[in-house]
CSV table of C-alpha atoms and ligand atoms in Angstrom, one decimal:
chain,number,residue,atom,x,y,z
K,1,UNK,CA,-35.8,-9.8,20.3
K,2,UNK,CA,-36.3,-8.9,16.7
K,3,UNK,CA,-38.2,-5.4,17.6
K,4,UNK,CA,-35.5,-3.5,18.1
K,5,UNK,CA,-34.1,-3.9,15.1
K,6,UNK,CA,-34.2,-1.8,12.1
K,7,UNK,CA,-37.5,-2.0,9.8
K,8,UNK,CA,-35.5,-3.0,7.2
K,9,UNK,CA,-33.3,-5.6,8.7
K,10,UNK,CA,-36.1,-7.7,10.3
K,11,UNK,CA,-35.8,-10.1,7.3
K,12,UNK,CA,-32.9,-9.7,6.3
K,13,UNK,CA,-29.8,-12.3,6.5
K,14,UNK,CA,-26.5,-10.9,7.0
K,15,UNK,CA,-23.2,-12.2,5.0
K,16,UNK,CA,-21.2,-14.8,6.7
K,17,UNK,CA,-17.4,-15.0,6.0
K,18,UNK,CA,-15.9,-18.4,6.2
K,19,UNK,CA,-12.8,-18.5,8.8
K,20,UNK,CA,-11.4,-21.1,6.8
K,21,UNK,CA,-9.1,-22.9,8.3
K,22,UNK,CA,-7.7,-25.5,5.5
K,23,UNK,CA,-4.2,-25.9,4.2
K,24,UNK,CA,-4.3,-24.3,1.0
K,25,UNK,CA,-7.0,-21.4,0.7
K,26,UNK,CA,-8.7,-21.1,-2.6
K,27,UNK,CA,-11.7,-19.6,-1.7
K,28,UNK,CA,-11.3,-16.0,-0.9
K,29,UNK,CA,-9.4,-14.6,-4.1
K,30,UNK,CA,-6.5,-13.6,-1.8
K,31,UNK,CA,-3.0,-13.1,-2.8
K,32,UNK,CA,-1.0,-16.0,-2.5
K,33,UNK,CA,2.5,-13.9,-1.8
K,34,UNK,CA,2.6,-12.9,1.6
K,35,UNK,CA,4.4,-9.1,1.5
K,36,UNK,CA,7.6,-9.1,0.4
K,37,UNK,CA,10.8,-9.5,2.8
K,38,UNK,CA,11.8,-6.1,2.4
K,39,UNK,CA,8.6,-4.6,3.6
K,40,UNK,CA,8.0,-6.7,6.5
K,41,UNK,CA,11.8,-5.6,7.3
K,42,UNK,CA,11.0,-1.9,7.0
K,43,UNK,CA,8.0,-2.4,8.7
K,44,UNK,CA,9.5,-4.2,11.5
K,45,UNK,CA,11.5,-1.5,11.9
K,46,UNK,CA,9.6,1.5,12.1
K,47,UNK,CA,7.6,-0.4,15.6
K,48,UNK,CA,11.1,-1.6,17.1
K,49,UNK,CA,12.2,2.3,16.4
K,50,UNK,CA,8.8,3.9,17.7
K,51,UNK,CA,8.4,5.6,14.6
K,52,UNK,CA,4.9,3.9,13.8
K,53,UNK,CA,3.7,4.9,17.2
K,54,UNK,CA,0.5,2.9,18.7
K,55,UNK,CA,-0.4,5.2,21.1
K,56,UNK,CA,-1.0,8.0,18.6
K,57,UNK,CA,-4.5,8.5,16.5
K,58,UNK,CA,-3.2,7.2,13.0
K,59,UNK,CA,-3.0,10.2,10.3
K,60,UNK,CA,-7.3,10.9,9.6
K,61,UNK,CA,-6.5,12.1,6.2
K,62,UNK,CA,-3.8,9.4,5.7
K,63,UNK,CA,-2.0,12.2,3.6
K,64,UNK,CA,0.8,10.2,2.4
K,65,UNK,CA,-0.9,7.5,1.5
K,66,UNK,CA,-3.5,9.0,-0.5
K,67,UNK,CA,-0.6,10.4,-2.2
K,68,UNK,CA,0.9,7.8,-3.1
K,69,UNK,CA,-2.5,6.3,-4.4
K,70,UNK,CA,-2.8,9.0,-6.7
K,71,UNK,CA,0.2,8.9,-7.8
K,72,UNK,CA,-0.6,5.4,-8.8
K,73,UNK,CA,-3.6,6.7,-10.2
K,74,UNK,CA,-2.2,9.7,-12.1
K,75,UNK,CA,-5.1,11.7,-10.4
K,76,UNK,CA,-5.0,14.1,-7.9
K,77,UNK,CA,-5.0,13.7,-3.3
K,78,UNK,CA,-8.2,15.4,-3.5
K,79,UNK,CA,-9.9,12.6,-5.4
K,80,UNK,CA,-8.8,9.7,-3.3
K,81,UNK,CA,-10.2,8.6,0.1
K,82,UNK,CA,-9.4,5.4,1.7
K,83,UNK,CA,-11.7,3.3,3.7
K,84,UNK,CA,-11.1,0.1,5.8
K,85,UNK,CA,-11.2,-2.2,2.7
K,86,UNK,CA,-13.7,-2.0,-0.6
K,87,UNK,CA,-15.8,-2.9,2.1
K,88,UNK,CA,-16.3,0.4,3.9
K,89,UNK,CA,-15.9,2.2,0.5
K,90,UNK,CA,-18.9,0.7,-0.7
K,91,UNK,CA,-20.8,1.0,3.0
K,92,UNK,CA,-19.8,5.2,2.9
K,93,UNK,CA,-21.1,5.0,-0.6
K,94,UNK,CA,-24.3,3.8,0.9
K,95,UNK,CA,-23.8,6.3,3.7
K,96,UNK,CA,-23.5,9.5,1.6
K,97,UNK,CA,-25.7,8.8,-1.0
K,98,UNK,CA,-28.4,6.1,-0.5
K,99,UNK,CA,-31.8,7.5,1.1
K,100,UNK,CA,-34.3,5.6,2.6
K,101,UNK,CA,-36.2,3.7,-0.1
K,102,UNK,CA,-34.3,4.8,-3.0
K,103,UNK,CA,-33.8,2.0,-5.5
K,104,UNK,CA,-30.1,0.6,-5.5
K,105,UNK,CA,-29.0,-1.4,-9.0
K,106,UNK,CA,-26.9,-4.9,-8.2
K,107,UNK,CA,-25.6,-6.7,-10.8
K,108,UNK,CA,-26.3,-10.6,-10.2
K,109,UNK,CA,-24.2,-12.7,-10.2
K,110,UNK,CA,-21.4,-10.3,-8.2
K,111,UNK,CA,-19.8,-9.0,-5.3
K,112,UNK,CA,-22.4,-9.7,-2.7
K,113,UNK,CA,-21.5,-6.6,-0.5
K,114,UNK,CA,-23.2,-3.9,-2.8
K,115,UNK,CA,-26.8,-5.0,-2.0
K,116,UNK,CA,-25.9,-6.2,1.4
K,117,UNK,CA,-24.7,-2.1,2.6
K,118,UNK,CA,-27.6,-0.9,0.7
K,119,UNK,CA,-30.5,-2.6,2.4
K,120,UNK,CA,-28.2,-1.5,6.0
K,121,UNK,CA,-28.8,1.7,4.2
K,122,UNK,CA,-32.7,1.3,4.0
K,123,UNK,CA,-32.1,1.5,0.6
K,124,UNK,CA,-34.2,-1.2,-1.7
K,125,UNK,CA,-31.7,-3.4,-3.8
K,126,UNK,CA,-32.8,-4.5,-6.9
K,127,UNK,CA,-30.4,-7.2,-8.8
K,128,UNK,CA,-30.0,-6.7,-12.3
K,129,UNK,CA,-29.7,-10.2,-13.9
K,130,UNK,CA,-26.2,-10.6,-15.8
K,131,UNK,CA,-27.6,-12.5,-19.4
K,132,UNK,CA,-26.8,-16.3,-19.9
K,133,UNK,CA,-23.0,-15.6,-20.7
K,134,UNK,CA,-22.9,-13.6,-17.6
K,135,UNK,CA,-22.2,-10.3,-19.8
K,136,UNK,CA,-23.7,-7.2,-19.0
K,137,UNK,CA,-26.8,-6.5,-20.9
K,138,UNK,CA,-27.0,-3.0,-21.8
K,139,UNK,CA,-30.6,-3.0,-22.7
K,140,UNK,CA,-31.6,-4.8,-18.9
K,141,UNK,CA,-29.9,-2.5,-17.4
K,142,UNK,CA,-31.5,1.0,-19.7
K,143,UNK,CA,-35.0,-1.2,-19.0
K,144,UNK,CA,-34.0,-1.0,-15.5
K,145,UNK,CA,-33.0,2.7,-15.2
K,146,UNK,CA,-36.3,3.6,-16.3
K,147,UNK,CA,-38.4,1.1,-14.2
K,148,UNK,CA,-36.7,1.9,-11.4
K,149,UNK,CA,-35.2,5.2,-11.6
K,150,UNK,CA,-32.2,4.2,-9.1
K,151,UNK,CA,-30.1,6.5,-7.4
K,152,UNK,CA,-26.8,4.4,-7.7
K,153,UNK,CA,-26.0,1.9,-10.1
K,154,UNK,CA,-22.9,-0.8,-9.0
K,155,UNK,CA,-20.5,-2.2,-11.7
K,156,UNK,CA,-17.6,-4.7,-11.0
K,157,UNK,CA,-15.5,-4.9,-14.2
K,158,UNK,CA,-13.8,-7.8,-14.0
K,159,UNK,CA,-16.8,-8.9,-12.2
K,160,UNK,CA,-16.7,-11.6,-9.3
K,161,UNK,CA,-17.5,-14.7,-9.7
K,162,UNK,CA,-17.5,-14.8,-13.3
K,163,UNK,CA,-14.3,-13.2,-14.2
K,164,UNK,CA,-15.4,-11.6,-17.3
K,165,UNK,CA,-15.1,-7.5,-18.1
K,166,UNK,CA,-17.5,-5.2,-18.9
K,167,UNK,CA,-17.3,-3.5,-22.5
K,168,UNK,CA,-15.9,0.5,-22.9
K,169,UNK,CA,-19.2,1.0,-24.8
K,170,UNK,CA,-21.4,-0.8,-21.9
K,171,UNK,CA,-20.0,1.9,-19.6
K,172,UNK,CA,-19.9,4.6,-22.3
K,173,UNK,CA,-23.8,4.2,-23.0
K,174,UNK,CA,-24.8,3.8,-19.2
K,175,UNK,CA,-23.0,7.2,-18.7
K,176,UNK,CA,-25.1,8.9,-21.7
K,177,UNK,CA,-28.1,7.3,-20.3
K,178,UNK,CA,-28.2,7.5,-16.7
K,179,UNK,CA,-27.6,10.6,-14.6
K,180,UNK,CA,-27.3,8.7,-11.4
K,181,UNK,CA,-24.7,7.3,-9.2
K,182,UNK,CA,-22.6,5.0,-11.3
K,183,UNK,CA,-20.0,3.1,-9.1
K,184,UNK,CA,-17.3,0.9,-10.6
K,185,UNK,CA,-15.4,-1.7,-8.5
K,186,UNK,CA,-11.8,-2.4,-10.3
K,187,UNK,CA,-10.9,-4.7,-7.1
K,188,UNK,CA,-9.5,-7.0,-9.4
K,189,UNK,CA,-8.0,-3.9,-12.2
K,190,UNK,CA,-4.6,-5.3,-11.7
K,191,UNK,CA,-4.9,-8.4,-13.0
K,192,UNK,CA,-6.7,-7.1,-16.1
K,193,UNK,CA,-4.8,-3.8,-16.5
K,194,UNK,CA,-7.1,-1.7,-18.4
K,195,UNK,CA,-9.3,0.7,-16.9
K,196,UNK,CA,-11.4,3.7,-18.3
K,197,UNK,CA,-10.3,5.7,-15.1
K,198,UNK,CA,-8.7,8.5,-17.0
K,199,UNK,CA,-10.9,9.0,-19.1
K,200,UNK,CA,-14.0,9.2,-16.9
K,201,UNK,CA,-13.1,10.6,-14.2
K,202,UNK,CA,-13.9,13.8,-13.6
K,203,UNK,CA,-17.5,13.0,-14.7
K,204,UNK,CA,-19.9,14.4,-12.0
K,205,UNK,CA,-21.4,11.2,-11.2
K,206,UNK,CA,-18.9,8.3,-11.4
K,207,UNK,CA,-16.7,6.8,-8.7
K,208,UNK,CA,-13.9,4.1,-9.3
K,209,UNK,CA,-13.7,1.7,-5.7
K,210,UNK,CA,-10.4,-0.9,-5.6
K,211,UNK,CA,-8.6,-2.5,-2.9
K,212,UNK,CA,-5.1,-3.5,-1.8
K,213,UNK,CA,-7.1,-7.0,-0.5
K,214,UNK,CA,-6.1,-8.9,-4.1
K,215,UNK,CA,-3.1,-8.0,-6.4
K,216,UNK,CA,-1.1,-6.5,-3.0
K,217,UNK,CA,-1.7,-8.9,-1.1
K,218,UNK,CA,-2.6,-6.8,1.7
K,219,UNK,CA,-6.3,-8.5,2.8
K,220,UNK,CA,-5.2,-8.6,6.6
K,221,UNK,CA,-4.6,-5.4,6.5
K,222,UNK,CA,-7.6,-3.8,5.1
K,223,UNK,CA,-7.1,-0.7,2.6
K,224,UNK,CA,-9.8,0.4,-0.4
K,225,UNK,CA,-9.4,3.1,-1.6
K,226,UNK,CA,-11.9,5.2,-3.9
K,227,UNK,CA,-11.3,7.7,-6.9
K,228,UNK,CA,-13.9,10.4,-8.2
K,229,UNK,CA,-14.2,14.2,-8.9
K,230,UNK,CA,-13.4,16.6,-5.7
K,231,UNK,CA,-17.1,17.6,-5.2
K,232,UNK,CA,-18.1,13.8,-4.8
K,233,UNK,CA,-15.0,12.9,-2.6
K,234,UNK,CA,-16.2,16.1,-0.6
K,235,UNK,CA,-19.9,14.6,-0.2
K,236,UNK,CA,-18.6,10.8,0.8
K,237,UNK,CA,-15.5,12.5,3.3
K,238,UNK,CA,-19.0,13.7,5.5
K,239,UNK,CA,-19.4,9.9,6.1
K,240,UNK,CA,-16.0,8.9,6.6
K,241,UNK,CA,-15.1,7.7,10.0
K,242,UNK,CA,-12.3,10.0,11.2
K,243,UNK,CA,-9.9,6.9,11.8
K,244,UNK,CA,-10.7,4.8,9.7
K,245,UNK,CA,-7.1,3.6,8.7
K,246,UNK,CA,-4.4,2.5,11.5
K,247,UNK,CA,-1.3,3.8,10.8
K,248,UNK,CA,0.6,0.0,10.1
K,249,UNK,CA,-2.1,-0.4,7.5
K,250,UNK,CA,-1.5,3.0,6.4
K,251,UNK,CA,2.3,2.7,6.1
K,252,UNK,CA,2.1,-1.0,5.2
K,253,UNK,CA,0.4,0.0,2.0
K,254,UNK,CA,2.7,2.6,1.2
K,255,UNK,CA,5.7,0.3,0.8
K,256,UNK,CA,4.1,-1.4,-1.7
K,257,UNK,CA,3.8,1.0,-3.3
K,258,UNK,CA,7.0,1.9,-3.3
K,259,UNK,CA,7.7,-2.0,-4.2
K,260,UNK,CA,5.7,-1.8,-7.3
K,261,UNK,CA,7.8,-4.0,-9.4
K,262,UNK,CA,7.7,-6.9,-6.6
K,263,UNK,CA,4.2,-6.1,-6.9
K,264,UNK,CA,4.2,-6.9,-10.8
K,265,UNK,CA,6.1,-9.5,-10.5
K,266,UNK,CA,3.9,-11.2,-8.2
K,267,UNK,CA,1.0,-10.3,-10.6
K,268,UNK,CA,2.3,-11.9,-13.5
K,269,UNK,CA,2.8,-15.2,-12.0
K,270,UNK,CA,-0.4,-15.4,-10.7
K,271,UNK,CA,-1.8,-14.3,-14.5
K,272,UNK,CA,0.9,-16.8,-15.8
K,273,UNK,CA,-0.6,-19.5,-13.2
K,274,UNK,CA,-4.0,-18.8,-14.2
K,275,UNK,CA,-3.3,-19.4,-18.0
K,276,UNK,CA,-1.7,-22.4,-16.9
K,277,UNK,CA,-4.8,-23.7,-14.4
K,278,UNK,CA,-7.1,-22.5,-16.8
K,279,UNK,CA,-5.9,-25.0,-20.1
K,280,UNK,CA,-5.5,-27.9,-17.4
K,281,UNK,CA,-8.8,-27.1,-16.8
K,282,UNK,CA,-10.5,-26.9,-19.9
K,283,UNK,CA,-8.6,-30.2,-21.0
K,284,UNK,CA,-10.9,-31.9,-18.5
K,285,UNK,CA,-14.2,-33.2,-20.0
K,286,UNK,CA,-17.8,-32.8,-17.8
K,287,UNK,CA,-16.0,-29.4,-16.8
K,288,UNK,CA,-17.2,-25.5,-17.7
K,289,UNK,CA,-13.9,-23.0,-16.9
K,290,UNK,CA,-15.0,-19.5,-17.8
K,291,UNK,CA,-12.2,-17.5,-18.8
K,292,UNK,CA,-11.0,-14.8,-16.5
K,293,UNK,CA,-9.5,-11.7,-16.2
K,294,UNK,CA,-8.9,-11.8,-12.4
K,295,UNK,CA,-7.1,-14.0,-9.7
K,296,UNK,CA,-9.8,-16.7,-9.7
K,297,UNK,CA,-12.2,-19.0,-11.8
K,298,UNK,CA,-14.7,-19.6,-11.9
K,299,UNK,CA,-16.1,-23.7,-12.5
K,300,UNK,CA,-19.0,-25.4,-13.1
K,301,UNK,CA,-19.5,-28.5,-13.5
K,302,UNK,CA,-22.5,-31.4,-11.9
K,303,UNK,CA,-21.3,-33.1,-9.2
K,304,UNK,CA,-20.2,-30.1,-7.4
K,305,UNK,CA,-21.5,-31.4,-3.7
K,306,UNK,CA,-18.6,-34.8,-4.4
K,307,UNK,CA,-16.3,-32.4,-5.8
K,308,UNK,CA,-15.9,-30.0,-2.8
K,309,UNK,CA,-16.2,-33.1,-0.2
K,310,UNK,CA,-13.5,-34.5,-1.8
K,311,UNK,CA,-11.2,-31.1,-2.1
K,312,UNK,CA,-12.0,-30.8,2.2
K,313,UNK,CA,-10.9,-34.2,2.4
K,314,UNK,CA,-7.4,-33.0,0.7
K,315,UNK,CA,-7.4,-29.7,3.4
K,316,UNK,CA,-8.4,-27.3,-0.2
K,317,UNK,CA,-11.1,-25.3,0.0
K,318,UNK,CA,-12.5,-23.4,-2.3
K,319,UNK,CA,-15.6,-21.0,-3.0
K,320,UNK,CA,-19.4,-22.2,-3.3
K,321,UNK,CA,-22.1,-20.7,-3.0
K,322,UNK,CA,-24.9,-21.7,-1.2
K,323,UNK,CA,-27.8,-19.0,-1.0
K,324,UNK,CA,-26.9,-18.7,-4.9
K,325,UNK,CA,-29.8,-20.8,-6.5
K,326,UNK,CA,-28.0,-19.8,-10.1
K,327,UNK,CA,-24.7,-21.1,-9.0
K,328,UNK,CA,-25.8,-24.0,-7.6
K,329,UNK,CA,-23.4,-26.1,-10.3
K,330,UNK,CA,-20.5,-23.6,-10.3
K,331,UNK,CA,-17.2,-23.1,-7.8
K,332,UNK,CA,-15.1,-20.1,-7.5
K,333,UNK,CA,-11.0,-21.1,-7.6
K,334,UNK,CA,-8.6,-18.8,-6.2
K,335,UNK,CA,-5.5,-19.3,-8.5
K,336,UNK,CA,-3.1,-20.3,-5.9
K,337,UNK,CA,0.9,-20.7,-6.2
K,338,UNK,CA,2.3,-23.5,-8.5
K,339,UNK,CA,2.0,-26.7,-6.0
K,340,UNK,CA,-1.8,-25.4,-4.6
K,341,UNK,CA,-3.2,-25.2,-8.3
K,342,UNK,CA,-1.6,-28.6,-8.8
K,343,UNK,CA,-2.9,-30.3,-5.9
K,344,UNK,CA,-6.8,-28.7,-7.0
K,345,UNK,CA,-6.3,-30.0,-10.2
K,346,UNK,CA,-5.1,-33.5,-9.1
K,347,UNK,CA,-8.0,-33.6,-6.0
K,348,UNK,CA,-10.8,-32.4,-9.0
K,349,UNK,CA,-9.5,-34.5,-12.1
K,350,UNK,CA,-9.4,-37.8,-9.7
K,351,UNK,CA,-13.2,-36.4,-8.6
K,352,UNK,CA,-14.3,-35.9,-12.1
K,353,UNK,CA,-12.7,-39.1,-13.4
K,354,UNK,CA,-14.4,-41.1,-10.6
K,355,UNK,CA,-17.9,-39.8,-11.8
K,356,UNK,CA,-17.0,-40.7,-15.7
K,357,UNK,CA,-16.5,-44.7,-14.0
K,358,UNK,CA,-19.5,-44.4,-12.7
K,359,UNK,CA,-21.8,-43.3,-15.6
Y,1,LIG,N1,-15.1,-5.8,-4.5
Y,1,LIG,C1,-15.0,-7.0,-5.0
Y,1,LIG,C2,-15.5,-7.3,-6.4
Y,1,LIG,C3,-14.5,-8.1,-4.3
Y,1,LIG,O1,-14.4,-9.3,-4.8
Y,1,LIG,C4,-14.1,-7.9,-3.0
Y,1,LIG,C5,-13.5,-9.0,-2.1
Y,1,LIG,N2,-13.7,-10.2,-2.4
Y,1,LIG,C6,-14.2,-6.6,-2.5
Y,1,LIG,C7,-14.7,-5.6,-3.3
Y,1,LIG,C8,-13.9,-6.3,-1.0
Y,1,LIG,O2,-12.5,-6.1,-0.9
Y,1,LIG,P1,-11.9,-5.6,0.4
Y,1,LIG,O3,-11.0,-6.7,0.9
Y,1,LIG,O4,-11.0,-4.4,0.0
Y,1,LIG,O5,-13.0,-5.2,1.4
């Protein structure tokens, strides 16, 4: 049934999400906090008082929301536009700007999603190896920019899987360098808390993509949002889907932004919890744990296949990747509240002490 499909789809192999269904979820980089009392309250009330109305269009430009967001972002409405997670910001990227054929730049290992919208897009992906300590090389990627002349070049800074940042002067020389597209994904910014937003922003060729997914805690709910100059935002609201937003997302992520300290709070004890993870885990021989600037981290270690098993067993699951050939000995951790990061460690201390007896 293959020949209706697009040219470029015919081999290509879409991304599966996991429904997980185990006890303690570590494999998705979500939010352990569910939203905060308060909200739920206020959002409770606004459907039992019909003021978040179901039967109405939600607002297309999601006015106050985008507000709010640059507020948050100290920039103005004009440079924000919200899509249905990260997700769809990086898929109307794709949409605006991506022509057939043109040459897309992927960073590898990262966010899957980039490469994935661009070949939708008919555009040609080309990953851009990360070097062996999974930094960003900046002569690869100048090498690559004149290969392959790209039309949009994809950053994530800190970077998923590997939890690492990318420099100030990597994304100071790409922007003297390269013309093009440059698209940074902050979806983890919050857990870092620097950004070169600010002070980049009104280039004519940047855009800035984050999500309310990971430090709000708002994944169910899907909200992205994206920041760039006013003549960019103009181009990508051409692609926008008029709707794109319901209105409980819409007002969902507004409380929390109005809840910011909650928010902070929650942040630091999943940054306090990672520390914590982190030295357990680095006290462990046989094991790798790279240090991270995110809500995960990433692991590697040998027997990886046992290791998982064993974690399943417990009703843990956690992130591996399997079309990865390069992360073939490595797991991805979500840092979870205190008792789930205890029960990993236990589950993958017993699994790596096991494998020592047996040497
Ligand atoms: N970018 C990165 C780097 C991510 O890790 C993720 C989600 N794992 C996303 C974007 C997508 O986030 P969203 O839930 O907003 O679609």
């Amino acid at each position: 049934m293959n020949e209706y499909i697009k040219n470029c789809l015919k081999l290509f192999k879409n991304y599966k999400a996991e429904n997980s269904r185990y006890k303690i979820k570590l494999d998705a980089n979500e939010n352990p906090f569910n939203m905060p009392y308060e909200v739920r309250k206020a959002l409770a009330n606004e459907l039992l008082s019909g003021e978040c109305k179901t039967n109405r269009y939600p607002d297309p430009n999601a006015d106050k929301l985008r507000t709010a967001i640059a507020n948050y972002c100290n920039v103005s409405k004009e440079q924000v536009i919200v899509g249905n997670g990260s997700d769809e910001n990086i898929q109307m990227i794709v949409n605006a700007f991506v022509d057939r054929e043109d040459k897309v730049l992927c960073p590898y290992p990262s966010f899957s999603m980039y490469g994935v919208y661009a070949t939708i897009g008919g555009g040609i992906t080309i990953n851009i190896p990360l070097d062996e300590n999974f930094e960003y090389d900046i002569n690869t990627y100048k090498e690559a920019i004149d290969r392959y002349n790209p039309k949009v070049i994809f950053l994530c800074t800190p970077n998923n899987p590997t939890g690492n940042v990318i420099s100030q002067d990597f994304i100071t020389d790409i922007l003297d360098y390269y013309q093009g597209l440059v698209i940074i994904d902050e979806a983890y910014y919050e857990f870092y808390g620097h950004t070169m937003l600010n002070d980049i922003i009104e280039y004519p060729n940047v855009i800035f993509i984050r999500t309310f997914s990971k430090a709000f805690g708002l994944a169910g709910l899907r909200i992205g949002y994206m920041v760039c100059n006013k003549n960019l935002a103009e181009q990508v609201l051409k692609v926008k889907p008029p709707y794109n937003i319901n209105s409980f997302s819409q007002k969902a992520a507004l409380y929390m932004l109005d809840n910011i300290e909650v928010i902070n709070k929650h942040i630091q004890y999943i940054k306090d919890e990672r520390q914590r993870l982190f030295e357990k885990l680095n006290q462990i021989e046989n094991i790798k744990v790279f240090p991270s600037h995110t809500n995960f981290l990433l692991i590697k270690t040998e027997n990886i296949e046992q290791i998982r098993q064993s974690l399943k067993n417990e009703g843990i699951s956690v992130r591996k990747f399997y079309s990865e050939p390069l992360l073939d000995d490595y797991i991805r951790v979500t840092v979870g509240n205190a008792e789930e990061n205890k029960l990993f460690l236990d589950v993958l201390s017993n699994n790596i002490e096991r494998k020592d007896e047996t040497l």
